[in-house]
GROMACS .gro file of C-alpha atoms in nm:
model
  149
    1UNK     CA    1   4.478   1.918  -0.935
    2UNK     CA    2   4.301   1.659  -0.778
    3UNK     CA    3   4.150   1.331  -0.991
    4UNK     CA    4   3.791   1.210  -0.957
    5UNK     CA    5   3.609   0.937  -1.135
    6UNK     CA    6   3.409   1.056  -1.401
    7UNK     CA    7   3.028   1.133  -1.334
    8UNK     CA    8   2.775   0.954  -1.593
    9UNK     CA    9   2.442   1.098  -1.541
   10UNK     CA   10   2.350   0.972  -1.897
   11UNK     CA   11   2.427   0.637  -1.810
   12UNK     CA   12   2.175   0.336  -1.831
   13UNK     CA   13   2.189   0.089  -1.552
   14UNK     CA   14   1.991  -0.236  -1.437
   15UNK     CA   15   1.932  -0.232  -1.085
   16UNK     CA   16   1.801  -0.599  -0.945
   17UNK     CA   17   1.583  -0.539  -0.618
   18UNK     CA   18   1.405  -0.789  -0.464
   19UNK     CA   19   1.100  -0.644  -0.342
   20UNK     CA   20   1.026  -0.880  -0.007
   21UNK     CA   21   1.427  -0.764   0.109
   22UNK     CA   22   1.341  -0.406   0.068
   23UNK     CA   23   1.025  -0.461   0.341
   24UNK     CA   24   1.243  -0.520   0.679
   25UNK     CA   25   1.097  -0.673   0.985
   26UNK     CA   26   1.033  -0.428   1.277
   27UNK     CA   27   0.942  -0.145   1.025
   28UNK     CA   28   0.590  -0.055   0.952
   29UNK     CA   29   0.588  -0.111   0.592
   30UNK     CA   30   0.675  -0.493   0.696
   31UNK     CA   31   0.396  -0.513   0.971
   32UNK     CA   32   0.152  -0.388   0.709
   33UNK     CA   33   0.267  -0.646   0.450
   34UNK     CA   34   0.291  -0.916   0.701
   35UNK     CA   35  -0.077  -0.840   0.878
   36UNK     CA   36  -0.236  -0.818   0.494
   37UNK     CA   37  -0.099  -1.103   0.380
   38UNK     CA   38  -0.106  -1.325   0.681
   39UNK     CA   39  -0.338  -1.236   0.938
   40UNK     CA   40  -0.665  -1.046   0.767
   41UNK     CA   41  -0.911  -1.201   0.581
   42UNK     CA   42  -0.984  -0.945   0.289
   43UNK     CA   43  -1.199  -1.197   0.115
   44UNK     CA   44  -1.493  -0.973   0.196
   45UNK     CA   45  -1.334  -0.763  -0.123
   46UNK     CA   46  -1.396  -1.028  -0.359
   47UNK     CA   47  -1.728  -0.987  -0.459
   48UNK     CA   48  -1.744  -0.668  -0.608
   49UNK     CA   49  -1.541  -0.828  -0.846
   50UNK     CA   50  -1.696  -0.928  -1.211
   51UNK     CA   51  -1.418  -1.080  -1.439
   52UNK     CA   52  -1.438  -1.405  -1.309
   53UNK     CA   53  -1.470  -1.545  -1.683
   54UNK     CA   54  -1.398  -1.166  -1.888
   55UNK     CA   55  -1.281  -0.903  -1.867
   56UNK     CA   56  -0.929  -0.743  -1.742
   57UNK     CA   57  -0.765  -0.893  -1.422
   58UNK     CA   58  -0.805  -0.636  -1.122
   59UNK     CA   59  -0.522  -0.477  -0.874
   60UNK     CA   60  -0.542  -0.749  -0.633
   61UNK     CA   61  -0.697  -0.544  -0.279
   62UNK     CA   62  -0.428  -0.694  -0.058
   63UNK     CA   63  -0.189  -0.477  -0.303
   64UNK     CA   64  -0.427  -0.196  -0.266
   65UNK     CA   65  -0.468  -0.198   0.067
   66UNK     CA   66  -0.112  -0.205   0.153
   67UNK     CA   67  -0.011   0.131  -0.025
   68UNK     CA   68  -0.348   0.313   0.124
   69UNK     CA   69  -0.255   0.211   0.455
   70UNK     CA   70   0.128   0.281   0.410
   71UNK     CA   71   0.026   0.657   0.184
   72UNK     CA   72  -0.215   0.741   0.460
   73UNK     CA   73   0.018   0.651   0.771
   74UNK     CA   74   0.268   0.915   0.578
   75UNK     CA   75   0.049   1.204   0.562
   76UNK     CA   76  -0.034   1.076   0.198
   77UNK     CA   77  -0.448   1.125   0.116
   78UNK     CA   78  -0.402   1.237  -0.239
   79UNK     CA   79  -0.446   0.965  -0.481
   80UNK     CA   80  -0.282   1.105  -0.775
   81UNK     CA   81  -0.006   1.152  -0.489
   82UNK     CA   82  -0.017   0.772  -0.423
   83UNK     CA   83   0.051   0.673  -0.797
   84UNK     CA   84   0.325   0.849  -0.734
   85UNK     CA   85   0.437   0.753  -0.476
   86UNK     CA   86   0.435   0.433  -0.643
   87UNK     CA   87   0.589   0.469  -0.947
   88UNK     CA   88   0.903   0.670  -0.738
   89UNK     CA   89   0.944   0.506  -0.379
   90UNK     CA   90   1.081   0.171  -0.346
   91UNK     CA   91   0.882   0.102  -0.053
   92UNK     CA   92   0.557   0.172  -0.246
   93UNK     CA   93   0.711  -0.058  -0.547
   94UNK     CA   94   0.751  -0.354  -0.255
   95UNK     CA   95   0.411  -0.352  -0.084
   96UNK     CA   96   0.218  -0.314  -0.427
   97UNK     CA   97   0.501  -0.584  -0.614
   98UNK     CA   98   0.551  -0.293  -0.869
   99UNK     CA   99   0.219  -0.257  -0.976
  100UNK     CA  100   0.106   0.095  -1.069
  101UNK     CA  101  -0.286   0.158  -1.009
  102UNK     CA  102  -0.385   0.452  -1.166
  103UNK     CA  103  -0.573   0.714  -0.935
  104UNK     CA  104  -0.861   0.675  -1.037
  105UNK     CA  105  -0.835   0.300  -0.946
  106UNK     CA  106  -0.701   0.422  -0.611
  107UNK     CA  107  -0.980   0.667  -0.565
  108UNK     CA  108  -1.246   0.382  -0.665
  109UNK     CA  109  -1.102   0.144  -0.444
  110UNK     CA  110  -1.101   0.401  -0.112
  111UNK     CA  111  -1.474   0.559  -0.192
  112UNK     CA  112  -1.638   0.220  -0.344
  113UNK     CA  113  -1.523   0.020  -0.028
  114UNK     CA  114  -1.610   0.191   0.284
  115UNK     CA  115  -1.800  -0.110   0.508
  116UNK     CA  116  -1.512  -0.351   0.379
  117UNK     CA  117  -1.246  -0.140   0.494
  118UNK     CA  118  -1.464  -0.072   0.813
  119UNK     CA  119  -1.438  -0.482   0.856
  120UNK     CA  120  -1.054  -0.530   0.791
  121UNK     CA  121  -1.008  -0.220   1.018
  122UNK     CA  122  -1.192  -0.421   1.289
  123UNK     CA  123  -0.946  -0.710   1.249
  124UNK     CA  124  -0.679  -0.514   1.252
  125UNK     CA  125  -0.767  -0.398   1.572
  126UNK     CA  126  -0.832  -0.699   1.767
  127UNK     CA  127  -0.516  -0.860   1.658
  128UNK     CA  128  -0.359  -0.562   1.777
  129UNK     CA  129  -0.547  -0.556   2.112
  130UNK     CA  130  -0.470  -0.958   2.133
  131UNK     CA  131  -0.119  -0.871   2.106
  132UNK     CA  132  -0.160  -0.588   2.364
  133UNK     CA  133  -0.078  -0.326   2.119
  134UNK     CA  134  -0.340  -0.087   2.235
  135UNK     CA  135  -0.380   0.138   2.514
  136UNK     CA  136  -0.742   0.060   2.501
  137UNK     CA  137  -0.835   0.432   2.419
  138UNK     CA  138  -1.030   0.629   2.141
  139UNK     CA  139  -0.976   0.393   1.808
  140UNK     CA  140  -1.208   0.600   1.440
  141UNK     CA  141  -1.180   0.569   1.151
  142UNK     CA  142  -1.277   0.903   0.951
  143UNK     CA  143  -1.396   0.836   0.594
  144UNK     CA  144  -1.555   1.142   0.532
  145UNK     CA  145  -1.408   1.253   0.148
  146UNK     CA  146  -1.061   1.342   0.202
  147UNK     CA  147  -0.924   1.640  -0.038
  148UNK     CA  148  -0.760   1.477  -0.318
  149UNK     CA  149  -0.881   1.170  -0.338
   0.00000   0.00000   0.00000
């Protein structure tokens, strides 16, 4: 009879995982990361924010906007779904930097923010278009309430 090594399910382990190394260039998870962080100017978030002096600190929106975009570019609309996506998927762990938003926070953040997003969408698409990314056809943005969120 044939010898195996001996499966542990019950087993604890520590797993070390850089977050950056798990977002590889030339994937979009990376471009998203890399055009948040690097290329937009999301400062137009900032004001809605009170807790300058009190109060808890806030999700920061770059993190925020990172796991919309990558949820959404999935299929993903359901913010409940999102959480979990980002309390499960490793990708989701390295845009947000393992930061969990609740969905309510997720929710808030997509309904409460609609000309902001309209404005980073607009950068996002001229950088693209500088970088002849686009076929220079139909470009919307639908932010009529999606189910779920």
């Amino acid at each position: 009879m044939p010898r195996f090594i001996p499966l542990n399910y019950q087993k604890n382990s520590m797993v070390v995982i850089n977050y950056l190394d798990q977002l590889q260039p030339g994937t979009f998870e990376y471009a998203i990361h890399h055009l948040i962080d690097e290329k937009l100017d999301i400062s137009v978030f900032y004001p809605k924010y009170q807790n300058d002096a009190t109060g808890r600190p806030a999700y920061d929106p770059a993190a925020l906007l990172k796991i919309i975009l990558f949820a959404y570019s999935k299929g993903i609309t359901s913010s409940r779904e999102i959480e979990w996506c980002c309390e499960t998927n490793i990708i989701f762990k390295a845009l947000s930097c393992d930061s969990v938003p609740h969905f309510t926070t997720i929710a808030g953040f997509v309904s409460g923010r609609r000309e902001e997003v309209e404005q980073v969408f607009e950068q996002v698409l001229l950088i693209c278009h500088t970088q002849g990314l686009l076929g220079n056809e139909l470009f919307a943005i639908d932010w009529k309430a999606s189910p779920g969120v």
